mmCIF file of C-alpha atoms and ligand atoms in Angstrom:
data_model
loop_
_atom_site.group_PDB
_atom_site.id
_atom_site.type_symbol
_atom_site.label_atom_id
_atom_site.label_comp_id
_atom_site.label_asym_id
_atom_site.label_seq_id
_atom_site.Cartn_x
_atom_site.Cartn_y
_atom_site.Cartn_z
ATOM 1 C CA MET A 1 -23.787 29.010 -1.782
ATOM 2 C CA LYS A 2 -24.759 27.915 -5.338
ATOM 3 C CA THR A 3 -24.920 24.242 -6.241
ATOM 4 C CA MET A 4 -26.133 22.254 -9.273
ATOM 5 C CA ILE A 5 -27.205 19.329 -7.147
ATOM 6 C CA ASP A 6 -30.836 19.000 -6.112
ATOM 7 C CA TYR A 7 -30.336 17.632 -2.623
ATOM 8 C CA LYS A 8 -34.040 17.076 -2.168
ATOM 9 C CA ASN A 9 -33.835 14.509 -4.993
ATOM 10 C CA LEU A 10 -31.106 12.692 -3.094
ATOM 11 C CA ALA A 11 -33.327 12.270 -0.042
ATOM 12 C CA ALA A 12 -35.179 9.001 0.571
ATOM 13 C CA LYS A 13 -38.435 8.897 -1.452
ATOM 14 C CA GLY A 14 -40.659 9.066 1.639
ATOM 15 C CA VAL A 15 -38.798 12.118 2.934
ATOM 16 C CA GLN A 16 -39.143 13.960 -0.404
ATOM 17 C CA LYS A 17 -42.935 13.770 -0.097
ATOM 18 C CA LEU A 18 -43.113 15.025 3.517
ATOM 19 C CA ASN A 19 -44.945 18.138 4.574
ATOM 20 C CA PRO A 20 -42.882 19.434 7.489
ATOM 21 C CA TYR A 21 -44.541 19.953 10.883
ATOM 22 C CA ILE A 22 -45.514 23.602 11.407
ATOM 23 C CA PRO A 23 -45.012 24.641 15.035
ATOM 24 C CA GLY A 24 -46.916 27.445 16.796
ATOM 25 C CA LYS A 25 -45.384 30.898 16.390
ATOM 26 C CA PRO A 26 -43.024 31.751 19.272
ATOM 27 C CA ILE A 27 -43.721 34.932 21.287
ATOM 28 C CA SER A 28 -40.282 36.392 20.417
ATOM 29 C CA GLU A 29 -41.042 36.166 16.669
ATOM 30 C CA LEU A 30 -44.330 38.031 17.010
ATOM 31 C CA GLU A 31 -42.675 40.692 19.170
ATOM 32 C CA ARG A 32 -40.065 41.231 16.426
ATOM 33 C CA GLU A 33 -42.611 41.235 13.575
ATOM 34 C CA MET A 34 -45.288 43.385 15.154
ATOM 35 C CA GLY A 35 -43.305 45.478 17.611
ATOM 36 C CA ILE A 36 -45.805 44.709 20.384
ATOM 37 C CA SER A 37 -45.401 43.294 23.879
ATOM 38 C CA ASN A 38 -47.697 41.608 26.427
ATOM 39 C CA ILE A 39 -48.306 38.780 23.998
ATOM 40 C CA ILE A 40 -50.112 35.584 24.957
ATOM 41 C CA LYS A 41 -49.426 32.334 23.180
ATOM 42 C CA LEU A 42 -52.430 30.066 22.833
ATOM 43 C CA ALA A 43 -50.894 28.070 20.016
ATOM 44 C CA SER A 44 -48.995 25.026 21.274
ATOM 45 C CA ASN A 45 -51.101 23.471 24.053
ATOM 46 C CA GLU A 46 -48.560 24.460 26.704
ATOM 47 C CA ASN A 47 -49.356 24.819 30.403
ATOM 48 C CA PRO A 48 -50.169 28.479 31.202
ATOM 49 C CA LEU A 49 -49.303 27.958 34.892
ATOM 50 C CA GLY A 50 -45.686 27.068 34.116
ATOM 51 C CA SER A 51 -44.110 23.933 35.587
ATOM 52 C CA SER A 52 -44.241 22.037 38.839
ATOM 53 C CA PRO A 53 -42.169 23.869 41.506
ATOM 54 C CA LEU A 54 -40.924 20.465 42.695
ATOM 55 C CA ALA A 55 -39.595 19.736 39.207
ATOM 56 C CA ILE A 56 -37.832 23.098 39.021
ATOM 57 C CA GLN A 57 -36.235 22.630 42.446
ATOM 58 C CA ALA A 58 -35.019 19.156 41.454
ATOM 59 C CA MET A 59 -33.408 20.547 38.294
ATOM 60 C CA LYS A 60 -31.600 23.247 40.299
ATOM 61 C CA GLU A 61 -30.060 20.512 42.395
ATOM 62 C CA VAL A 62 -28.504 18.727 39.396
ATOM 63 C CA ILE A 63 -27.707 21.716 37.173
ATOM 64 C CA GLY A 64 -24.083 21.659 38.370
ATOM 65 C CA GLU A 65 -23.638 18.112 37.061
ATOM 66 C CA VAL A 66 -24.488 18.550 33.402
ATOM 67 C CA GLU A 67 -20.951 17.676 32.313
ATOM 68 C CA LEU A 68 -22.016 14.068 32.985
ATOM 69 C CA TYR A 69 -24.125 11.994 30.615
ATOM 70 C CA PRO A 70 -27.607 11.292 31.935
ATOM 71 C CA ASP A 71 -28.608 7.851 33.215
ATOM 72 C CA GLY A 72 -29.189 6.167 29.851
ATOM 73 C CA ASN A 73 -31.622 3.691 31.416
ATOM 74 C CA GLY A 74 -33.563 6.402 33.233
ATOM 75 C CA PHE A 75 -33.737 4.148 36.285
ATOM 76 C CA ALA A 76 -35.217 6.615 38.801
ATOM 77 C CA LEU A 77 -37.839 7.961 36.403
ATOM 78 C CA LYS A 78 -38.820 4.470 35.258
ATOM 79 C CA LYS A 79 -39.148 3.365 38.870
ATOM 80 C CA ALA A 80 -41.513 6.264 39.588
ATOM 81 C CA LEU A 81 -43.498 5.554 36.409
ATOM 82 C CA ALA A 82 -43.697 1.829 37.155
ATOM 83 C CA ALA A 83 -45.224 2.648 40.549
ATOM 84 C CA LYS A 84 -47.633 5.187 39.037
ATOM 85 C CA HIS A 85 -48.905 2.793 36.359
ATOM 86 C CA ASN A 86 -48.547 -0.427 38.319
ATOM 87 C CA VAL A 87 -46.338 -2.020 35.645
ATOM 88 C CA GLU A 88 -42.861 -3.553 35.616
ATOM 89 C CA MET A 89 -40.008 -1.221 34.670
ATOM 90 C CA ASP A 90 -39.273 -3.263 31.538
ATOM 91 C CA CYS A 91 -42.643 -2.163 30.110
ATOM 92 C CA ILE A 92 -41.428 1.449 29.830
ATOM 93 C CA THR A 93 -39.609 3.183 26.975
ATOM 94 C CA LEU A 94 -38.503 6.750 27.686
ATOM 95 C CA GLY A 95 -38.467 9.348 24.920
ATOM 96 C CA ASN A 96 -37.240 12.829 24.127
ATOM 97 C CA GLY A 97 -40.880 13.889 24.243
ATOM 98 C CA SER A 98 -43.563 11.349 23.362
ATOM 99 C CA ASN A 99 -42.874 12.415 19.758
ATOM 100 C CA ASP A 100 -39.615 10.475 20.077
ATOM 101 C CA VAL A 101 -41.378 7.232 21.032
ATOM 102 C CA LEU A 102 -43.856 7.665 18.155
ATOM 103 C CA VAL A 103 -40.871 7.903 15.794
ATOM 104 C CA LEU A 104 -39.183 4.893 17.435
ATOM 105 C CA LEU A 105 -42.343 2.878 16.766
ATOM 106 C CA THR A 106 -42.369 3.743 13.067
ATOM 107 C CA GLU A 107 -38.624 3.098 12.736
ATOM 108 C CA ALA A 108 -38.886 -0.236 14.521
ATOM 109 C CA PHE A 109 -42.009 -1.680 12.906
ATOM 110 C CA LEU A 110 -42.457 -0.082 9.469
ATOM 111 C CA ALA A 111 -40.669 -0.444 6.139
ATOM 112 C CA PRO A 112 -41.454 0.659 2.558
ATOM 113 C CA GLU A 113 -43.833 -2.205 1.715
ATOM 114 C CA LEU A 114 -45.736 -1.867 5.019
ATOM 115 C CA ASN A 115 -48.392 0.591 6.177
ATOM 116 C CA ALA A 116 -49.827 2.347 9.220
ATOM 117 C CA VAL A 117 -53.418 3.493 9.763
ATOM 118 C CA TYR A 118 -54.482 6.747 11.433
ATOM 119 C CA SER A 119 -57.390 9.174 11.289
ATOM 120 C CA GLN A 120 -57.796 12.355 9.292
ATOM 121 C CA TYR A 121 -57.533 15.397 11.627
ATOM 122 C CA SER A 122 -55.292 13.495 13.992
ATOM 123 C CA PHE A 123 -51.807 14.445 15.221
ATOM 124 C CA ALA A 124 -49.654 15.742 12.334
ATOM 125 C CA VAL A 125 -46.583 13.808 13.446
ATOM 126 C CA TYR A 126 -48.112 10.391 12.557
ATOM 127 C CA PRO A 127 -47.971 10.843 8.762
ATOM 128 C CA ILE A 128 -44.549 12.490 9.016
ATOM 129 C CA ALA A 129 -43.072 9.617 11.034
ATOM 130 C CA ILE A 130 -44.700 6.967 8.818
ATOM 131 C CA GLN A 131 -43.545 8.539 5.546
ATOM 132 C CA ALA A 132 -40.049 9.259 6.872
ATOM 133 C CA VAL A 133 -39.379 5.513 6.877
ATOM 134 C CA GLY A 134 -40.887 5.104 3.407
ATOM 135 C CA ALA A 135 -44.019 3.293 4.596
ATOM 136 C CA VAL A 136 -47.535 3.884 3.316
ATOM 137 C CA HIS A 137 -49.688 6.176 5.458
ATOM 138 C CA LYS A 138 -53.346 5.197 5.368
ATOM 139 C CA GLN A 139 -55.283 8.249 6.460
ATOM 140 C CA ILE A 140 -58.900 7.317 7.163
ATOM 141 C CA PRO A 141 -61.570 10.014 6.680
ATOM 142 C CA ALA A 142 -62.801 11.347 10.040
ATOM 143 C CA MET A 143 -66.442 11.492 11.156
ATOM 144 C CA SER A 144 -68.363 14.501 9.856
ATOM 145 C CA TRP A 145 -69.287 17.573 11.925
ATOM 146 C CA GLU A 146 -72.902 16.378 12.037
ATOM 147 C CA THR A 147 -72.171 13.185 14.015
ATOM 148 C CA ASP A 148 -71.942 12.532 17.787
ATOM 149 C CA SER A 149 -68.189 12.551 17.366
ATOM 150 C CA PRO A 150 -67.550 15.589 15.145
ATOM 151 C CA LEU A 151 -64.234 15.180 13.246
ATOM 152 C CA GLY A 152 -63.466 12.169 15.451
ATOM 153 C CA HIS A 153 -61.929 8.826 14.527
ATOM 154 C CA ASP A 154 -64.121 6.533 12.415
ATOM 155 C CA LEU A 155 -63.110 3.355 14.221
ATOM 156 C CA ASP A 156 -65.079 0.995 11.956
ATOM 157 C CA ALA A 157 -63.389 2.420 8.866
ATOM 158 C CA MET A 158 -60.000 2.294 10.581
ATOM 159 C CA GLN A 159 -60.496 -1.346 11.477
ATOM 160 C CA ALA A 160 -61.597 -2.127 7.917
ATOM 161 C CA ALA A 161 -58.432 -0.448 6.562
ATOM 162 C CA VAL A 162 -56.134 -2.825 8.446
ATOM 163 C CA ASP A 163 -54.660 -5.398 6.053
ATOM 164 C CA ASP A 164 -51.825 -7.912 6.067
ATOM 165 C CA LYS A 165 -49.309 -5.112 5.426
ATOM 166 C CA THR A 166 -50.450 -3.026 8.415
ATOM 167 C CA ARG A 167 -48.080 -2.970 11.363
ATOM 168 C CA LEU A 168 -49.251 0.100 13.310
ATOM 169 C CA VAL A 169 -52.553 1.839 14.040
ATOM 170 C CA PHE A 170 -52.470 5.243 15.748
ATOM 171 C CA VAL A 171 -55.370 6.437 17.901
ATOM 172 C CA ALA A 172 -55.100 9.738 19.782
ATOM 173 C CA ASN A 173 -57.384 9.833 22.811
ATOM 174 C CA PRO A 174 -58.116 12.688 23.385
ATOM 175 C CA ASN A 175 -57.275 13.703 19.842
ATOM 176 C CA ASN A 176 -55.278 16.751 18.734
ATOM 177 C CA PRO A 177 -56.207 19.102 17.012
ATOM 178 C CA THR A 178 -59.911 18.294 17.533
ATOM 179 C CA GLY A 179 -60.079 17.531 21.274
ATOM 180 C CA ASN A 180 -62.631 14.749 20.948
ATOM 181 C CA HIS A 181 -62.307 11.484 22.780
ATOM 182 C CA LEU A 182 -63.419 7.887 22.608
ATOM 183 C CA SER A 183 -65.318 6.114 25.358
ATOM 184 C CA GLU A 184 -63.811 3.122 27.150
ATOM 185 C CA LYS A 185 -66.273 0.828 25.389
ATOM 186 C CA GLU A 186 -65.503 2.175 21.898
ATOM 187 C CA LEU A 187 -61.745 2.102 22.341
ATOM 188 C CA LYS A 188 -61.563 -1.270 24.048
ATOM 189 C CA SER A 189 -63.721 -3.053 21.502
ATOM 190 C CA PHE A 190 -61.692 -1.439 18.689
ATOM 191 C CA ILE A 191 -58.418 -2.760 20.138
ATOM 192 C CA ALA A 192 -59.968 -6.187 20.705
ATOM 193 C CA ASN A 193 -60.889 -6.364 17.007
ATOM 194 C CA ILE A 194 -57.393 -5.556 15.706
ATOM 195 C CA PRO A 195 -55.227 -8.638 14.946
ATOM 196 C CA GLU A 196 -52.509 -9.286 17.523
ATOM 197 C CA ASP A 197 -49.721 -8.821 14.993
ATOM 198 C CA VAL A 198 -50.786 -5.190 14.439
ATOM 199 C CA ILE A 199 -49.639 -2.766 17.128
ATOM 200 C CA VAL A 200 -52.259 -0.305 18.348
ATOM 201 C CA VAL A 201 -50.691 2.916 19.614
ATOM 202 C CA VAL A 202 -53.002 4.850 21.907
ATOM 203 C CA ASP A 203 -51.589 8.348 22.267
ATOM 204 C CA GLU A 204 -52.700 9.780 25.609
ATOM 205 C CA ALA A 205 -50.838 13.117 25.526
ATOM 206 C CA TYR A 206 -53.919 14.928 26.893
ATOM 207 C CA LEU A 207 -55.374 12.234 29.158
ATOM 208 C CA GLU A 208 -54.694 14.137 32.401
ATOM 209 C CA TYR A 209 -57.136 16.885 31.399
ATOM 210 C CA SER A 210 -60.118 14.582 31.983
ATOM 211 C CA SER A 211 -61.246 14.082 35.553
ATOM 212 C CA VAL A 212 -60.005 10.801 37.066
ATOM 213 C CA GLU A 213 -63.531 9.305 36.838
ATOM 214 C CA GLU A 214 -63.782 10.202 33.133
ATOM 215 C CA GLN A 215 -60.285 9.143 32.083
ATOM 216 C CA VAL A 216 -60.108 6.312 29.568
ATOM 217 C CA ASP A 217 -56.699 5.045 30.627
ATOM 218 C CA ALA A 218 -55.723 2.391 28.108
ATOM 219 C CA SER A 219 -52.574 1.575 30.093
ATOM 220 C CA SER A 220 -54.774 -0.438 32.463
ATOM 221 C CA TRP A 221 -55.428 -2.888 29.575
ATOM 222 C CA LEU A 222 -51.781 -3.702 28.821
ATOM 223 C CA LYS A 223 -52.041 -7.215 30.266
ATOM 224 C CA GLU A 224 -55.114 -7.942 28.162
ATOM 225 C CA PHE A 225 -53.695 -6.687 24.850
ATOM 226 C CA PRO A 226 -50.085 -7.630 24.087
ATOM 227 C CA ASN A 227 -50.215 -5.486 20.927
ATOM 228 C CA LEU A 228 -51.142 -2.295 22.815
ATOM 229 C CA VAL A 229 -48.708 0.612 23.223
ATOM 230 C CA VAL A 230 -49.770 3.650 25.243
ATOM 231 C CA THR A 231 -47.830 6.908 24.932
ATOM 232 C CA ARG A 232 -47.819 9.679 27.525
ATOM 233 C CA THR A 233 -46.055 13.020 27.871
ATOM 234 C CA PHE A 234 -44.833 15.474 30.485
ATOM 235 C CA SER A 235 -45.290 18.347 27.988
ATOM 236 C CA LYS A 236 -48.923 19.203 28.682
ATOM 237 C CA ALA A 237 -50.516 18.954 32.146
ATOM 238 C CA TYR A 238 -47.077 18.586 33.788
ATOM 239 C CA GLY A 239 -45.814 21.752 32.068
ATOM 240 C CA LEU A 240 -42.422 20.408 30.921
ATOM 241 C CA ALA A 241 -42.725 20.856 27.125
ATOM 242 C CA GLY A 242 -39.384 22.638 26.823
ATOM 243 C CA LEU A 243 -37.509 19.746 28.435
ATOM 244 C CA ARG A 244 -38.825 17.097 26.016
ATOM 245 C CA VAL A 245 -39.790 14.004 27.974
ATOM 246 C CA GLY A 246 -42.440 11.383 27.310
ATOM 247 C CA TYR A 247 -42.735 7.593 27.385
ATOM 248 C CA ALA A 248 -44.398 4.495 26.044
ATOM 249 C CA LEU A 249 -45.954 1.688 28.080
ATOM 250 C CA SER A 250 -46.179 -1.679 26.377
ATOM 251 C CA ASN A 251 -45.488 -5.343 26.841
ATOM 252 C CA PRO A 252 -41.759 -5.916 27.593
ATOM 253 C CA ASP A 253 -41.100 -7.490 24.160
ATOM 254 C CA ILE A 254 -42.210 -4.327 22.352
ATOM 255 C CA ALA A 255 -40.271 -2.139 24.823
ATOM 256 C CA ASN A 256 -37.213 -4.282 24.172
ATOM 257 C CA VAL A 257 -37.488 -3.649 20.419
ATOM 258 C CA LEU A 258 -37.861 0.124 20.942
ATOM 259 C CA ASN A 259 -34.945 0.244 23.344
ATOM 260 C CA ARG A 260 -32.686 -1.368 20.712
ATOM 261 C CA ILE A 261 -32.988 1.647 18.422
ATOM 262 C CA ARG A 262 -33.397 4.372 21.040
ATOM 263 C CA GLN A 263 -30.454 6.791 21.235
ATOM 264 C CA PRO A 264 -28.452 5.747 24.316
ATOM 265 C CA PHE A 265 -29.035 9.076 26.096
ATOM 266 C CA ASN A 266 -32.257 10.269 24.469
ATOM 267 C CA VAL A 267 -33.667 11.906 27.609
ATOM 268 C CA ASN A 268 -31.469 14.616 29.112
ATOM 269 C CA ALA A 269 -30.424 14.782 32.751
ATOM 270 C CA LEU A 270 -32.590 17.778 33.673
ATOM 271 C CA ALA A 271 -35.657 16.269 32.026
ATOM 272 C CA LEU A 272 -35.182 12.985 33.904
ATOM 273 C CA VAL A 273 -35.179 14.576 37.366
ATOM 274 C CA ALA A 274 -37.874 17.105 36.492
ATOM 275 C CA ALA A 275 -40.244 14.398 35.286
ATOM 276 C CA GLU A 276 -39.528 12.145 38.242
ATOM 277 C CA ASN A 277 -40.421 14.939 40.657
ATOM 278 C CA ALA A 278 -43.363 16.284 38.645
ATOM 279 C CA ILE A 279 -45.166 12.933 38.978
ATOM 280 C CA GLY A 280 -45.511 13.456 42.719
ATOM 281 C CA ASP A 281 -46.635 17.095 42.489
ATOM 282 C CA ILE A 282 -50.342 16.408 42.693
ATOM 283 C CA GLU A 283 -51.017 19.973 43.853
ATOM 284 C CA PHE A 284 -49.592 21.452 40.623
ATOM 285 C CA LEU A 285 -51.417 18.912 38.485
ATOM 286 C CA GLU A 286 -54.757 19.588 40.165
ATOM 287 C CA ARG A 287 -54.258 23.357 39.910
ATOM 288 C CA SER A 288 -53.478 22.994 36.188
ATOM 289 C CA LEU A 289 -56.599 20.923 35.544
ATOM 290 C CA LEU A 290 -58.834 23.320 37.459
ATOM 291 C CA GLU A 291 -57.470 26.373 35.605
ATOM 292 C CA ASN A 292 -57.941 24.490 32.342
ATOM 293 C CA SER A 293 -61.563 23.622 33.023
ATOM 294 C CA MET A 294 -62.359 27.236 34.030
ATOM 295 C CA GLY A 295 -60.561 28.635 30.972
ATOM 296 C CA LEU A 296 -62.251 26.121 28.684
ATOM 297 C CA ARG A 297 -65.627 27.211 30.009
ATOM 298 C CA ILE A 298 -64.813 30.874 29.274
ATOM 299 C CA LEU A 299 -63.891 30.050 25.664
ATOM 300 C CA GLU A 300 -66.969 27.850 25.210
ATOM 301 C CA ASN A 301 -69.104 30.771 26.430
ATOM 302 C CA THR A 302 -67.369 33.108 23.979
ATOM 303 C CA CYS A 303 -68.213 30.653 21.189
ATOM 304 C CA HIS A 304 -71.867 30.428 22.285
ATOM 305 C CA ASP A 305 -72.077 34.243 22.408
ATOM 306 C CA LEU A 306 -70.653 34.534 18.913
ATOM 307 C CA ASP A 307 -72.615 31.576 17.569
ATOM 308 C CA LEU A 308 -69.436 29.701 16.629
ATOM 309 C CA ARG A 309 -69.433 25.926 16.639
ATOM 310 C CA TYR A 310 -66.581 23.939 18.201
ATOM 311 C CA VAL A 311 -65.637 20.343 18.888
ATOM 312 C CA PRO A 312 -66.345 19.525 22.561
ATOM 313 C CA SER A 313 -62.863 19.091 24.003
ATOM 314 C CA LYS A 314 -61.259 16.846 26.596
ATOM 315 C CA GLY A 315 -57.893 18.539 26.104
ATOM 316 C CA ASN A 316 -56.303 21.902 26.922
ATOM 317 C CA PHE A 317 -57.461 23.437 23.646
ATOM 318 C CA LEU A 318 -60.588 24.007 21.589
ATOM 319 C CA LEU A 319 -61.053 23.663 17.832
ATOM 320 C CA VAL A 320 -63.282 26.579 16.815
ATOM 321 C CA ASP A 321 -65.020 26.704 13.424
ATOM 322 C CA PHE A 322 -65.526 30.227 12.041
ATOM 323 C CA GLU A 323 -67.376 28.804 8.989
ATOM 324 C CA LYS A 324 -65.306 31.106 6.776
ATOM 325 C CA GLU A 325 -61.585 31.401 6.039
ATOM 326 C CA ALA A 326 -59.900 31.572 9.474
ATOM 327 C CA ALA A 327 -56.588 33.111 8.314
ATOM 328 C CA PRO A 328 -57.807 36.742 8.555
ATOM 329 C CA ILE A 329 -59.178 36.068 12.052
ATOM 330 C CA TYR A 330 -55.814 34.596 13.067
ATOM 331 C CA THR A 331 -54.126 37.788 11.802
ATOM 332 C CA GLU A 332 -56.558 40.085 13.625
ATOM 333 C CA LEU A 333 -55.970 38.187 16.868
ATOM 334 C CA LEU A 334 -52.203 38.421 16.293
ATOM 335 C CA LYS A 335 -52.510 42.193 15.965
ATOM 336 C CA ARG A 336 -54.124 42.127 19.422
ATOM 337 C CA GLY A 337 -51.168 40.161 20.787
ATOM 338 C CA ILE A 338 -52.824 36.732 20.822
ATOM 339 C CA ILE A 339 -51.200 33.818 19.006
ATOM 340 C CA THR A 340 -53.608 31.008 18.095
ATOM 341 C CA ARG A 341 -52.957 28.012 15.861
ATOM 342 C CA PRO A 342 -54.097 27.882 12.235
ATOM 343 C CA VAL A 343 -54.971 24.333 11.184
ATOM 344 C CA ALA A 344 -55.115 24.769 7.406
ATOM 345 C CA ASN A 345 -52.278 22.219 7.204
ATOM 346 C CA TYR A 346 -54.877 19.661 8.416
ATOM 347 C CA GLY A 347 -57.336 20.838 5.738
ATOM 348 C CA LEU A 348 -59.319 22.761 8.352
ATOM 349 C CA ASN A 349 -59.133 26.186 6.681
ATOM 350 C CA ASP A 350 -62.089 27.627 8.551
ATOM 351 C CA CYS A 351 -60.886 26.621 12.013
ATOM 352 C CA LEU A 352 -58.377 27.770 14.608
ATOM 353 C CA ARG A 353 -57.128 25.597 17.438
ATOM 354 C CA ILE A 354 -56.984 27.713 20.560
ATOM 355 C CA THR A 355 -55.025 26.582 23.618
ATOM 356 C CA ILE A 356 -56.674 27.199 26.980
ATOM 357 C CA GLY A 357 -54.708 29.814 28.907
ATOM 358 C CA THR A 358 -55.321 31.246 32.372
ATOM 359 C CA GLN A 359 -58.774 32.647 33.097
ATOM 360 C CA GLU A 360 -57.317 36.144 32.720
ATOM 361 C CA GLN A 361 -55.908 35.257 29.297
ATOM 362 C CA MET A 362 -59.203 33.723 28.206
ATOM 363 C CA ASN A 363 -61.063 36.875 29.243
ATOM 364 C CA ARG A 364 -58.627 38.881 27.106
ATOM 365 C CA LEU A 365 -59.198 36.465 24.240
ATOM 366 C CA ASN A 366 -62.943 36.865 24.725
ATOM 367 C CA ASN A 367 -62.636 40.659 24.325
ATOM 368 C CA ALA A 368 -60.485 40.253 21.224
ATOM 369 C CA MET A 369 -62.861 37.689 19.667
ATOM 370 C CA GLN A 370 -65.860 39.912 20.372
ATOM 371 C CA GLU A 371 -64.076 42.734 18.477
ATOM 372 C CA VAL A 372 -62.950 40.531 15.603
ATOM 373 C CA CYS A 373 -65.992 38.277 15.143
ATOM 374 C CA GLY A 374 -68.826 40.172 16.840
HETATM 375 C C1 PLP B 1 -51.639 14.030 20.333
HETATM 376 C C2 PLP B 1 -50.227 14.380 20.613
HETATM 377 N N1 PLP B 1 -49.358 13.389 20.771
HETATM 378 C C3 PLP B 1 -48.061 13.614 21.027
HETATM 379 C C4 PLP B 1 -47.579 14.910 21.123
HETATM 380 C C5 PLP B 1 -46.109 15.090 21.322
HETATM 381 O O1 PLP B 1 -45.818 15.743 22.484
HETATM 382 P P1 PLP B 1 -44.373 15.682 23.122
HETATM 383 O O2 PLP B 1 -43.404 15.246 22.070
HETATM 384 O O3 PLP B 1 -44.114 17.067 23.580
HETATM 385 O O4 PLP B 1 -44.465 14.687 24.239
HETATM 386 C C6 PLP B 1 -48.440 15.990 20.961
HETATM 387 C C7 PLP B 1 -47.943 17.362 21.031
HETATM 388 O O5 PLP B 1 -48.581 18.318 20.764
HETATM 389 C C8 PLP B 1 -49.794 15.717 20.692
HETATM 390 O O6 PLP B 1 -50.668 16.689 20.511
#
């Protein structure tokens, strides 16, 4: 349909400047394009073991009731989360994925004259959500490859960037797409140095992939820091990415603000029961973490063999630096039925982010990488 109107020009100024989020290529698209089967997707940090059997069973039990709206307050899931995190239920905001709660935070606390601070090479949704509401996104250059925290957050520079117009600071721990993480000491002293009228969002989408002893769980500091918001997701270690369910933990006043603008039924009925039951499926969680650590080791060995540097990862993915344009390598891996994630949109043209699959998948990736890069 032809039109003389430039609809992009009608959009809000912040929206006009957005670079849309680029998702990983779906398997079906590659099958169509390349006419090949037996494809493995190592592009979107999904769980290669599937989902918790307890979650699937619980969904089967409610599938016949989807003519009804879900529980808009998510009572049962919040109750389970409150017990897990040892917080009151009014500290919890449920989201259609943790992406939803990140957007709620920007909608609730930002406006065109205000700003939010985040690190270069951090989750691509932060600048999108900040700019969508017309606010200023202050991207702070990351640490260099040569430091102890290659491509990690420069916390001193982030703290220095906070001014009287800053309302939000985003910290991903572990970070995506780099995989690096901050120690308890670093993160806690950073939060302590941020003024109380600036909300610090600690995004813990990948926290479960660290062993319990190593986890830097900022949610245990909620009482100490009223300006702290911690976000979590069921998309990664719990294997429920397709259902879209995540949450924020915060002081009740912040949760109250977020719940004012939340869509009344933002988490669907199947997602609510699946998440509630996945929390208790420790067996599935432990199996997922074990498979991840074995698969990660295989990919690290491949990198050592091929003399490729990478960012040590605490997530279910590894950022590999090919030290030359990575796009041709991505294409060669695609031809071998392996979808990885280009990160040129982050300015990392020489890198690919590779999700950790099963050990079998990582052995297949090893063979493909040996052919392509060896
Ligand atoms: C750091 C980080 N935060 C948040 C999310 C959002 O995940 P979801 O909306 O599936 O909960 C992702 C997804 O990849 C992520 O990498």
